[in-house]
CSV table of C-alpha atoms in Angstrom, one decimal:
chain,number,residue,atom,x,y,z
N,279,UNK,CA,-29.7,-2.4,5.8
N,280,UNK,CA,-27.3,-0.8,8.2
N,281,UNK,CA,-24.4,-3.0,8.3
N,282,UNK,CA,-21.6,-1.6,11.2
N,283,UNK,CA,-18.3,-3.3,11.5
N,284,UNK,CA,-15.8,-2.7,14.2
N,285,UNK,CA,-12.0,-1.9,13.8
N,286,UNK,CA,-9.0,-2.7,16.5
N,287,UNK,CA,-8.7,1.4,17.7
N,288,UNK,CA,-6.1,3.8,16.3
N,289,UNK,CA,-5.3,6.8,18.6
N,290,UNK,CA,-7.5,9.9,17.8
N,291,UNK,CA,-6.3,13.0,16.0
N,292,UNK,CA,-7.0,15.4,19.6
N,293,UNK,CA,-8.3,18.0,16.8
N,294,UNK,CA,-11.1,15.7,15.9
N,295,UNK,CA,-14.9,16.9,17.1
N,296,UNK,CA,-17.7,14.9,16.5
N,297,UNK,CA,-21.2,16.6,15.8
N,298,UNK,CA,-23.3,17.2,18.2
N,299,UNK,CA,-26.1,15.8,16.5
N,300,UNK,CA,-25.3,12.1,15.5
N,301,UNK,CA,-28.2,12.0,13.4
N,302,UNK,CA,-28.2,15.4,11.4
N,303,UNK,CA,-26.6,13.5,8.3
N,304,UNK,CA,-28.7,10.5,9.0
N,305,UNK,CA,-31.6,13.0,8.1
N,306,UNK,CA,-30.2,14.6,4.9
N,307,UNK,CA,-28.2,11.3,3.6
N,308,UNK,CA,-30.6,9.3,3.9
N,309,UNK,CA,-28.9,5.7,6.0
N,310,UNK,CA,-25.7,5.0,6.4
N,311,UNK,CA,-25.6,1.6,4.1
N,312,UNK,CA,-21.5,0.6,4.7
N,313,UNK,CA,-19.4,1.6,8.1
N,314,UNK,CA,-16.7,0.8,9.7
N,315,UNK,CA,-16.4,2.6,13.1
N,316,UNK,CA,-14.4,5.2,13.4
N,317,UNK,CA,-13.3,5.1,10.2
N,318,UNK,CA,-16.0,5.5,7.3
N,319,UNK,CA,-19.5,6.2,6.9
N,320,UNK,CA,-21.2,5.5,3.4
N,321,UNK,CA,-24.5,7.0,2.9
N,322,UNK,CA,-27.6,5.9,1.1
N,323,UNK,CA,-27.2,9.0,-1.5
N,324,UNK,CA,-23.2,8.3,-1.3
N,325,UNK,CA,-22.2,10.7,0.8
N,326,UNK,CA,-19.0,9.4,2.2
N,327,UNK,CA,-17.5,10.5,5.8
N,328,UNK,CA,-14.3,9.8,7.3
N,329,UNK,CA,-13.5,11.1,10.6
N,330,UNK,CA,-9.6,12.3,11.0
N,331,UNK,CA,-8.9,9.5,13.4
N,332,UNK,CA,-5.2,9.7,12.3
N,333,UNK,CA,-3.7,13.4,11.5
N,334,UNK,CA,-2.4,14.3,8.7
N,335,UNK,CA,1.0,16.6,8.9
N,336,UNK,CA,3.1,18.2,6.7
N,337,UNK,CA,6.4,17.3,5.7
N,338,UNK,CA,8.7,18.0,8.7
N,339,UNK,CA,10.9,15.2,9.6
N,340,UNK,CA,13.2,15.2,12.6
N,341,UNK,CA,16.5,16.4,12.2
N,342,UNK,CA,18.3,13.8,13.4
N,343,UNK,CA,17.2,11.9,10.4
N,344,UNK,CA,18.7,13.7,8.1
N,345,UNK,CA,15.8,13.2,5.9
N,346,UNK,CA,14.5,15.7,3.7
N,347,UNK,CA,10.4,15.5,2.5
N,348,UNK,CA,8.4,17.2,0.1
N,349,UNK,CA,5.1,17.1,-1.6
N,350,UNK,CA,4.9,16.6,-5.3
N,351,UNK,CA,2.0,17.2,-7.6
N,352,UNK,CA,1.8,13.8,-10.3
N,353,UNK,CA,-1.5,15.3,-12.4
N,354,UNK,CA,-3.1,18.1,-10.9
N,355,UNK,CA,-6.9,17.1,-12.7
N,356,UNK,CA,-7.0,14.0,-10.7
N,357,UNK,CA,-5.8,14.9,-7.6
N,358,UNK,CA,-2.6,12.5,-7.6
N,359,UNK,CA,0.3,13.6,-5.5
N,360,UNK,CA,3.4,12.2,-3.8
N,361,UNK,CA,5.6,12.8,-1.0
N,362,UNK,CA,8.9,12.1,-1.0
N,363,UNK,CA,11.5,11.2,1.3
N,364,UNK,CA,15.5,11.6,0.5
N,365,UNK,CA,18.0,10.9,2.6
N,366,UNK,CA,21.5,12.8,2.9
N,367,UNK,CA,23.8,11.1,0.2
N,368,UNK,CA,27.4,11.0,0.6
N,369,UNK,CA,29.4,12.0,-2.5
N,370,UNK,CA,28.1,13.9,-5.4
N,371,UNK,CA,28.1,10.2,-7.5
N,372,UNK,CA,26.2,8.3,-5.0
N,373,UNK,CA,22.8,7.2,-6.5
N,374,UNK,CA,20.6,5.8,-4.1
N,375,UNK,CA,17.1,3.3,-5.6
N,376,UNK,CA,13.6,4.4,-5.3
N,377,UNK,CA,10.9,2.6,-3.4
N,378,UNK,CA,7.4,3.9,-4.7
N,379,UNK,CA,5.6,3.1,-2.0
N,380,UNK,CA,1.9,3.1,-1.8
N,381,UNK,CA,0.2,3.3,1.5
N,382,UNK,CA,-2.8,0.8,3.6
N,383,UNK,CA,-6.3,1.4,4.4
N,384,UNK,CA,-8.8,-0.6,2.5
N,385,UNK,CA,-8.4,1.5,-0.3
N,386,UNK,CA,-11.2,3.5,1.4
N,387,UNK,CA,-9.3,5.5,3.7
N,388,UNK,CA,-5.4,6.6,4.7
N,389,UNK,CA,-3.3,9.2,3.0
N,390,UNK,CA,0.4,9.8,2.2
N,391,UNK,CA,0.3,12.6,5.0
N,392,UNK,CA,-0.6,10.4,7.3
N,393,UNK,CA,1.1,10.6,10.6
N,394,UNK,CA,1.9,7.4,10.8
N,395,UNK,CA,3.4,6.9,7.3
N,396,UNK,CA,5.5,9.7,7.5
N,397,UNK,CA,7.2,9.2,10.6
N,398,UNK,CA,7.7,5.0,9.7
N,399,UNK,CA,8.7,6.2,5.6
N,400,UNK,CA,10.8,8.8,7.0
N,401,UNK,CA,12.6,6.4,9.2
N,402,UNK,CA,12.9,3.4,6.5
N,403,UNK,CA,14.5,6.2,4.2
N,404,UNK,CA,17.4,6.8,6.8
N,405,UNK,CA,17.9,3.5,8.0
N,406,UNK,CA,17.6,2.0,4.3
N,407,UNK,CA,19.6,4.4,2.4
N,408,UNK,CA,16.7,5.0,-0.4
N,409,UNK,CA,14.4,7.2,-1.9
N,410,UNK,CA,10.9,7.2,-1.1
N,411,UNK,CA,8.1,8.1,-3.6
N,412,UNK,CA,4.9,7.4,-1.1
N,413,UNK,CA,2.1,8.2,-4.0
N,414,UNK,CA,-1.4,9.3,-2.3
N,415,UNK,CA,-3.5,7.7,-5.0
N,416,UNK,CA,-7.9,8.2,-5.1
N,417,UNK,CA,-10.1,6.2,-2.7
N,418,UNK,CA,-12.8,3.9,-3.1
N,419,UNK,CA,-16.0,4.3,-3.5
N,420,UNK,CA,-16.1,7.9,-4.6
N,421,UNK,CA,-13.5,6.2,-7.3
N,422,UNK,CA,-13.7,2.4,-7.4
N,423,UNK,CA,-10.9,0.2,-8.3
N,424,UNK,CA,-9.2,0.2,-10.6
N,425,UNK,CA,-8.7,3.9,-10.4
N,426,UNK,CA,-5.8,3.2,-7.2
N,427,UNK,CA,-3.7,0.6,-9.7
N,428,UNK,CA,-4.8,2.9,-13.1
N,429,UNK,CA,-2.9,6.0,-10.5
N,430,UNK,CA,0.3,3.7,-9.8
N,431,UNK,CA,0.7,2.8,-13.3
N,432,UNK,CA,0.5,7.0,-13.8
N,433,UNK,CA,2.8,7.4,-10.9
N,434,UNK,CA,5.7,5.0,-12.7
N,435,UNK,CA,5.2,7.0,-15.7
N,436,UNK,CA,5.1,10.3,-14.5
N,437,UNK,CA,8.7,8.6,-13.1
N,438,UNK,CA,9.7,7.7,-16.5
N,439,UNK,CA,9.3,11.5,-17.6
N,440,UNK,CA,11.6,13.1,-14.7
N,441,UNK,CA,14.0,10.2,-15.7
N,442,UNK,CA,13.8,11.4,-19.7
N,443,UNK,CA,14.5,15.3,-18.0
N,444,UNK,CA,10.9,16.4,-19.5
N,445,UNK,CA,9.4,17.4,-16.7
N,446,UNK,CA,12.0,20.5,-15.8
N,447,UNK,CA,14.4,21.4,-13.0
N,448,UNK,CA,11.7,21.6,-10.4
N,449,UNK,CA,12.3,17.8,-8.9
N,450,UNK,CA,15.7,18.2,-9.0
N,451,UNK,CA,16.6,18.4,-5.6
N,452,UNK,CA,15.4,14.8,-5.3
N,453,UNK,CA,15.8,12.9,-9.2
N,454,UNK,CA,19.3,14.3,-9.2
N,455,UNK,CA,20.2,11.2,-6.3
N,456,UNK,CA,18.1,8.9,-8.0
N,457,UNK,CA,19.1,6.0,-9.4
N,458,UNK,CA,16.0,5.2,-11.9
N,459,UNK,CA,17.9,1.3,-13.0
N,460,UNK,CA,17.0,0.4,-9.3
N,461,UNK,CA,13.3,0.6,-8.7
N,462,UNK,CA,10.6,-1.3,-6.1
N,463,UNK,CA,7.2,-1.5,-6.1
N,464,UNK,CA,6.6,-1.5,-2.4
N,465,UNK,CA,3.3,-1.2,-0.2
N,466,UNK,CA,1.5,-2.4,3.1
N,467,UNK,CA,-2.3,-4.1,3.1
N,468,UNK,CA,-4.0,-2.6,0.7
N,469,UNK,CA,-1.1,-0.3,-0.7
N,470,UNK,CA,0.7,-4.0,-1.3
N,471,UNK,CA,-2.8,-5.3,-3.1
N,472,UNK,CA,-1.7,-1.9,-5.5
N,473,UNK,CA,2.0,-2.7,-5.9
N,474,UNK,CA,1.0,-6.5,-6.4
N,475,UNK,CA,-1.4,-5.4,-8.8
N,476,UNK,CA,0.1,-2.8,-10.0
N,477,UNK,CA,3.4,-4.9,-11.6
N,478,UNK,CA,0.4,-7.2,-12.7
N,479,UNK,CA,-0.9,-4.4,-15.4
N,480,UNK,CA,2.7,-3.8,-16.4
N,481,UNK,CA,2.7,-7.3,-17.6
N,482,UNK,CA,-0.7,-7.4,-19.0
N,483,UNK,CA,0.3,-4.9,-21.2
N,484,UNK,CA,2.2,-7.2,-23.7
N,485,UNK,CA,1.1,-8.8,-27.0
N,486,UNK,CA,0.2,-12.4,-27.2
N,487,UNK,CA,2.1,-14.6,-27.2
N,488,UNK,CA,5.6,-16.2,-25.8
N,489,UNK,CA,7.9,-13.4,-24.5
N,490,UNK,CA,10.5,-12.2,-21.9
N,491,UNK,CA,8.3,-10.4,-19.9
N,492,UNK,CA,11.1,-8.3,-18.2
N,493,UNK,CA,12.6,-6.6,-21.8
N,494,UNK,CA,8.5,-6.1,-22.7
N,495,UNK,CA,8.1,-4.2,-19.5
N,496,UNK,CA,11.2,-2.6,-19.6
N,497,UNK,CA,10.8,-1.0,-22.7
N,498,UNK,CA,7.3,0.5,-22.2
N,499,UNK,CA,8.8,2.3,-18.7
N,500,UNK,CA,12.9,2.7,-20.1
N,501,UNK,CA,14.7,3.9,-18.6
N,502,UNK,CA,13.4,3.2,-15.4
N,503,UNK,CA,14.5,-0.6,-14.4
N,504,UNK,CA,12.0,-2.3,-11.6
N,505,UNK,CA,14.1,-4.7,-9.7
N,506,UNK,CA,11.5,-5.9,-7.3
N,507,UNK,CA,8.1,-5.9,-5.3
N,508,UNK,CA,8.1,-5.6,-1.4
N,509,UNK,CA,4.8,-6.7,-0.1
N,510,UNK,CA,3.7,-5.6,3.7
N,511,UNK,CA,0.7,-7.8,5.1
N,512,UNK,CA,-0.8,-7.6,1.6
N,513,UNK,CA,-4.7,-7.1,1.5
N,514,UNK,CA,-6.1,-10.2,-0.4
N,515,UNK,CA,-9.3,-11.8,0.5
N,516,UNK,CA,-11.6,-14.7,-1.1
N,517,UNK,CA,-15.0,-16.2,-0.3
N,518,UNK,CA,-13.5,-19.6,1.5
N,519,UNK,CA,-12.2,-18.9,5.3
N,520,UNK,CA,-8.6,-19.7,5.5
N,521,UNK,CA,-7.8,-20.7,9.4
N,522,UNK,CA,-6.4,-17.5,10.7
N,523,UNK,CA,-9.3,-15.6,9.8
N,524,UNK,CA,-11.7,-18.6,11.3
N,525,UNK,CA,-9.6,-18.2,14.3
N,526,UNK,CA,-10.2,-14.8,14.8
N,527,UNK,CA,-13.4,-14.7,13.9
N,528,UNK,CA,-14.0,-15.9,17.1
N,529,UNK,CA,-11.3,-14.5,18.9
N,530,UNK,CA,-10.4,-10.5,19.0
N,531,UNK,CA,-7.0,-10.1,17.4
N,532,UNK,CA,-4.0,-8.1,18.8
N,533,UNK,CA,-4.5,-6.3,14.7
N,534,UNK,CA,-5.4,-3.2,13.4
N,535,UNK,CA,-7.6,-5.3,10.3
N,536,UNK,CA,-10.8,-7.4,11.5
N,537,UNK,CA,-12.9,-10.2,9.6
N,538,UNK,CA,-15.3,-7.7,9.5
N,539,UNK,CA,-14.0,-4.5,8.4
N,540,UNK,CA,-12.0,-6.5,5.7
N,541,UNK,CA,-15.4,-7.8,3.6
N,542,UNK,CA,-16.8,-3.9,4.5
N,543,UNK,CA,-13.6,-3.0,2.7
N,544,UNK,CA,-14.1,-5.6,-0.1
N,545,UNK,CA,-17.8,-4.3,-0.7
N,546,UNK,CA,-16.7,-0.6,-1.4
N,547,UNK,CA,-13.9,-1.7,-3.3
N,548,UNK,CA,-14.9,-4.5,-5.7
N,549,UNK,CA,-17.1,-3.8,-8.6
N,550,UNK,CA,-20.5,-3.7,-8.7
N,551,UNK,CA,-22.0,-7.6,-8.3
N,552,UNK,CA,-18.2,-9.2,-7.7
N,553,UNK,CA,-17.7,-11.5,-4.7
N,554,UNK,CA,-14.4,-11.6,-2.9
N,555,UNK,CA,-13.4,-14.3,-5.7
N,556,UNK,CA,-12.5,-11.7,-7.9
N,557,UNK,CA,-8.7,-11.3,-9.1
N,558,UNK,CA,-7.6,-8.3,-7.7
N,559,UNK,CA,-9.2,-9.5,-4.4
N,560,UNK,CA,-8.5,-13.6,-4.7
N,561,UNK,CA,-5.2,-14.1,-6.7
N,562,UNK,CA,-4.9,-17.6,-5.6
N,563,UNK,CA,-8.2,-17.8,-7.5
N,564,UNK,CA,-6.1,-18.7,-10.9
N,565,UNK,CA,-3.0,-19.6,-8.8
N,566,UNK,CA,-1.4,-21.0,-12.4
N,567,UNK,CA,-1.1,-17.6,-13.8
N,568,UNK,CA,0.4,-16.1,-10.5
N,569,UNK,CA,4.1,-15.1,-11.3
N,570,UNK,CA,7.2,-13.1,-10.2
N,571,UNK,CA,8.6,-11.4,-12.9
N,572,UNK,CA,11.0,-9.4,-10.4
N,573,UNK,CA,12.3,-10.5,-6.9
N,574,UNK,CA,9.5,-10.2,-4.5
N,575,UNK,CA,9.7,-10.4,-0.3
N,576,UNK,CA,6.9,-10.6,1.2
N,577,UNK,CA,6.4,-9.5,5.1
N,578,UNK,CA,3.4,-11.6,7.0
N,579,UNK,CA,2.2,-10.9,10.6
N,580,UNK,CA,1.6,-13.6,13.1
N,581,UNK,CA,-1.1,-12.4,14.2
N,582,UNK,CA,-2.9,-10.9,11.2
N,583,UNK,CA,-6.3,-12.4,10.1
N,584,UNK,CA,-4.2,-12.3,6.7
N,585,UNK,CA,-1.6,-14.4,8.1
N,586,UNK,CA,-2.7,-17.7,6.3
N,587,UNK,CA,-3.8,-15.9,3.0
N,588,UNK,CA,-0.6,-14.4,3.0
N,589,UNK,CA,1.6,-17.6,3.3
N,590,UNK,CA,-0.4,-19.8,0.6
N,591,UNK,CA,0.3,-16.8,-1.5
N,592,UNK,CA,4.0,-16.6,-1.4
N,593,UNK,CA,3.4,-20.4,-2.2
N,594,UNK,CA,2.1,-20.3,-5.4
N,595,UNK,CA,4.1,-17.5,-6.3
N,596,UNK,CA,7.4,-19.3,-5.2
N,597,UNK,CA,6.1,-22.3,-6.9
N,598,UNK,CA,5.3,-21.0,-10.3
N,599,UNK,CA,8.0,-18.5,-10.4
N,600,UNK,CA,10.8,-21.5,-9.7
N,601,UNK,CA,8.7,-24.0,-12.4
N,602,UNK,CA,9.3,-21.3,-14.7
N,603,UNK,CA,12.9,-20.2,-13.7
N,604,UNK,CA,11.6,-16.5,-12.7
N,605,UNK,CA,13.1,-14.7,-9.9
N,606,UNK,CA,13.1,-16.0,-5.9
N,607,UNK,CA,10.0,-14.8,-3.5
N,608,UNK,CA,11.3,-14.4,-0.4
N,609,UNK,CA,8.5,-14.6,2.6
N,610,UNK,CA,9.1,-12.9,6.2
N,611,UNK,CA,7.0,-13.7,9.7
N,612,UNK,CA,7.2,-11.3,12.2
N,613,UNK,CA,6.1,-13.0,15.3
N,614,UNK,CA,3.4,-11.4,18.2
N,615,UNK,CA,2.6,-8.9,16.2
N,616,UNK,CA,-0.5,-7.7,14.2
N,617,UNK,CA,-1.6,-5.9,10.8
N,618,UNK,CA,0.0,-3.0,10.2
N,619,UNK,CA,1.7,-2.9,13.3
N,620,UNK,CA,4.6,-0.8,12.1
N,621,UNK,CA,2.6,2.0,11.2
N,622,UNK,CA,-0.4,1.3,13.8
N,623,UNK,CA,1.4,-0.5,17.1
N,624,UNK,CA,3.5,1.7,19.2
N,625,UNK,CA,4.2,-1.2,21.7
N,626,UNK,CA,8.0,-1.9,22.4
N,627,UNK,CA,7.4,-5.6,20.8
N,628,UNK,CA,6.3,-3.8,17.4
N,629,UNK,CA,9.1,-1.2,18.0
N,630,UNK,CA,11.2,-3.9,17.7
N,631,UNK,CA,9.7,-6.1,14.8
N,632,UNK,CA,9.5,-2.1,13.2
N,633,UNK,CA,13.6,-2.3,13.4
N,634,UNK,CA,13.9,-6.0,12.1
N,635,UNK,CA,11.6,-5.2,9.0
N,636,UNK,CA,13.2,-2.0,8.2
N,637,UNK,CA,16.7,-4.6,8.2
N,638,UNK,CA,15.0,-6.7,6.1
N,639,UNK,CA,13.6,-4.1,3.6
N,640,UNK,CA,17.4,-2.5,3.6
N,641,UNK,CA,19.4,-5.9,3.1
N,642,UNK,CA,16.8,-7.3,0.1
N,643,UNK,CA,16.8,-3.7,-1.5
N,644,UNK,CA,20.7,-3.8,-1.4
N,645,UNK,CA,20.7,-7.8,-2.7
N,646,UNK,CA,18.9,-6.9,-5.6
C-alpha cells in the first residue's frame, strides 16, 4: 500500500528538476511503499529518493560574522563528517565551549550542508561565542537507528582523540580555541531525539550498580567534560495522542512537522515490528528511569504538534532529576511560532523568536 503524507512546504532548491516521467522509477522500483511529499520516496525494492528541496552549500559564511567553517572528515569508511563553525576569539588564552550539534529531519533526511543550518549555526556561533561541531551523521532506512546515536557517540570520541593531540596538527586551526571541559550535546527535532539519546548511551555504559553517573561518564570520554544537553523541538512520539497533535490533526499548523509525516518518519526509523512506544521514540514510556545527568534546556514551540509531548517531557525529567538531586532542566516556549521555525520560517515573527533563542542558548551555555 501506497501510503503519501504531506509536509508544511520548504522553499525549493531553483536547481532542482523533476523527471519528466513520474513513473519511470515507479516501473523499475517497483511501488513507492513510504513518502512524504517532497521530501522522500521509499521503494518496494528500497530504493530511497530525496529530492534537493533544500540546497546544500559549502562552507562560506558572511564576513561580517566573523565566522570561520570547514568540513571535517570523523571516519572516512562510514561516511561521518562534521562541519565546524569558530568564531574570531579575542586573546590568544581565550577558550571558547563546543556545542556538537546534530541537525533535524526525521532522521530520514537533512544534512550538515544544509542551507538552512549553516546560515542559523553560523549565526548562533557569532552571537554565542562558541564552537560548533554540526556532525552529518547516516540516515534512516538505508541505516536504521541506532546507527545516527552509534555516530554521535563516534563523533564525542573522535573529540576525545583531538583533545589527547592524537589525531595531528590538521584540526588545529579550530581545537587550539577549544575548550574540551565545556561541552553540550545540542540538537533540533530529530537531531535533539540524537543528543537526548545520545547522553542516554553515555550512561548506559556503566556497570551495575549504585554510582555517580557523571565521574563514570567522565572517565570513559576524559578529558572532554559535557556540561549540558540543549534540546530544540525534540522529535519524540508515542502511540496515545497528546492534545496538540489531536488539535492539529484537524487543523493545518503554521509548522514545518505534521501528524502525518511524523508516524511516516517513525515507520522508517524504528526497528522492524516496534510501535511508536518504543524508548528512543516514547521516553515518557518508562518516565521513572528518565534523568538529567547534566543541565538540560529544552526549547518547545507553540505551535508545534510536539508542543504537548515536549512539555510532559521536561516534566518528568525536572521531576526525577530534582527527587534525585541531579541538575535543573530548564524548559523554553516560544510563542506563534512552529517546528523548526528557526531553520525553516523566514517570517519577521520567527526572525525574532530566532534572536530570543539564540539569547537563550548564549546565557545557559555561559551559566553552566
Amino acid at each position: 500500500m501506497r501510503a503519501k503524507r504531506s509536509m508544511a512546504a520548504i522553499t525549493l532548491d531553483p536547481s532542482f528538476n523533476p523527471k519528466t516521467n513520474p513513473h519511470e522509477h515507479d516501473q523499475q522500483h517497483g511501488n513507492v511503499i513510504e513518502e512524504i511529499e517532497g521530501l522522500i520516496k521509499v521503494y518496494k525494492d528500497g530504493h530511497v529518493e530525496r529530492p534537493h528541496i533544500v540546497p546544500c552549500v559549502t562552507t562560506a559564511v558572511a564576513p561580517e560574522l566573523g565566522v570561520t567553517s570547514r568540513d571535517v572528515v570523523i571516519d572516512k569508511f562510514t561516511n561521518i563528517w562534521s562541519r565546524f563553525y569558530v568564531p574570531k576569539c579575542h586573546g590568544n588564552d581565550n577558550k571558547l565551549p563546543l556545542l556538537v550539534y546534530f541537525h533535524g529531519g526525521g532522521f530520514c533526511v537533512g544534512s550538515a550542508a544544509w542551507s538552512c543550518y549553516h546560515e542559523f549555526l553560523a549565526k548562533l556561533a557569532a552571537k554565542a561565542g562558541c564552537l560548533i561541531m554540526s556532525v552529518n551523521y547516516r540516515l534512516v532506512p538505508e541505516h536504521p537507528l541506532p546507527a545516527a546515536y552509534e555516530d554521535g557517540l563516534k563523533a564525542l570520541l573522535w573529540l576525545k582523540q583531538q583533545a589527547l593531540g592524537q589525531r595531528g596538527a590538521n584540526n588545529k586551526w579550530w581545537s587550539r580555541q577549544c575548550d574540551f571541559s565545556r561541552i553540550f550535546l545540542m540538537g533540533d527535532s530529530a537531531g535533539a531525539n540524537i543528543a537526548y539519546n545520545v547522553g542516554t548511551r553515555l550512561c548506559n555504559i556503566i556497570s551495575d550498580g549504585p554510582c555517580d553517573e557523571q565521574m563514570i561518564i567522565s572517565s570513559l570520554i576524559q578529558p572532554l567534560t559535557i556540561k549540558g544537553t540543549i534540546l530544540l523541538q525534540p522529535f519524540f512520539g508515542g502511540e496515545a495522542r497528546t492534545s496538540s497533535e489531536k488539535y492539529y490533526m484537524v487543523k493545518q499548523p503554521r509548522s514545518a512537522l505534521s501528524l502525518a509525516a511524523s508516524d511516516t518518519y517513525w515507520r522508517l526509523a524504528l526497528p522492524c515490528g516496534a510501535n511508536r512506544d518504543h524508548p528512543w521514540c516514547n521516553p515518557l514510556k518508562s518516565a521513572s528511569s528518565l534523568r538529567a545527568v547534566w543541565a538540560t534546556m529544552v526549547c518547545i514551540s507553540e505551535m508545534d504538534i510536539l508542543k504537548d509531548r515536549n512539555l510532559e517531557f521536561c516534566c518528568a525529567l525536572d521531576h526525577n532529576s530534582n527527587r534525585a538531586g541531579k541538575m535543573k532542566v530548564e524548559c523554553v516556549v516560544y510563542k506563534g511560532v512552529g517546528h523548526a521555525f528557526q531553520v525553516l520560517d523566514k517570517s519577521q515573527l520567527s526572525k525574532t523568536r530566532s534572536h530570543e533563542m539564540i539569547t537563550h542558548i548564549k546565557a545557559f551555555v555561559n551559566y553552566n
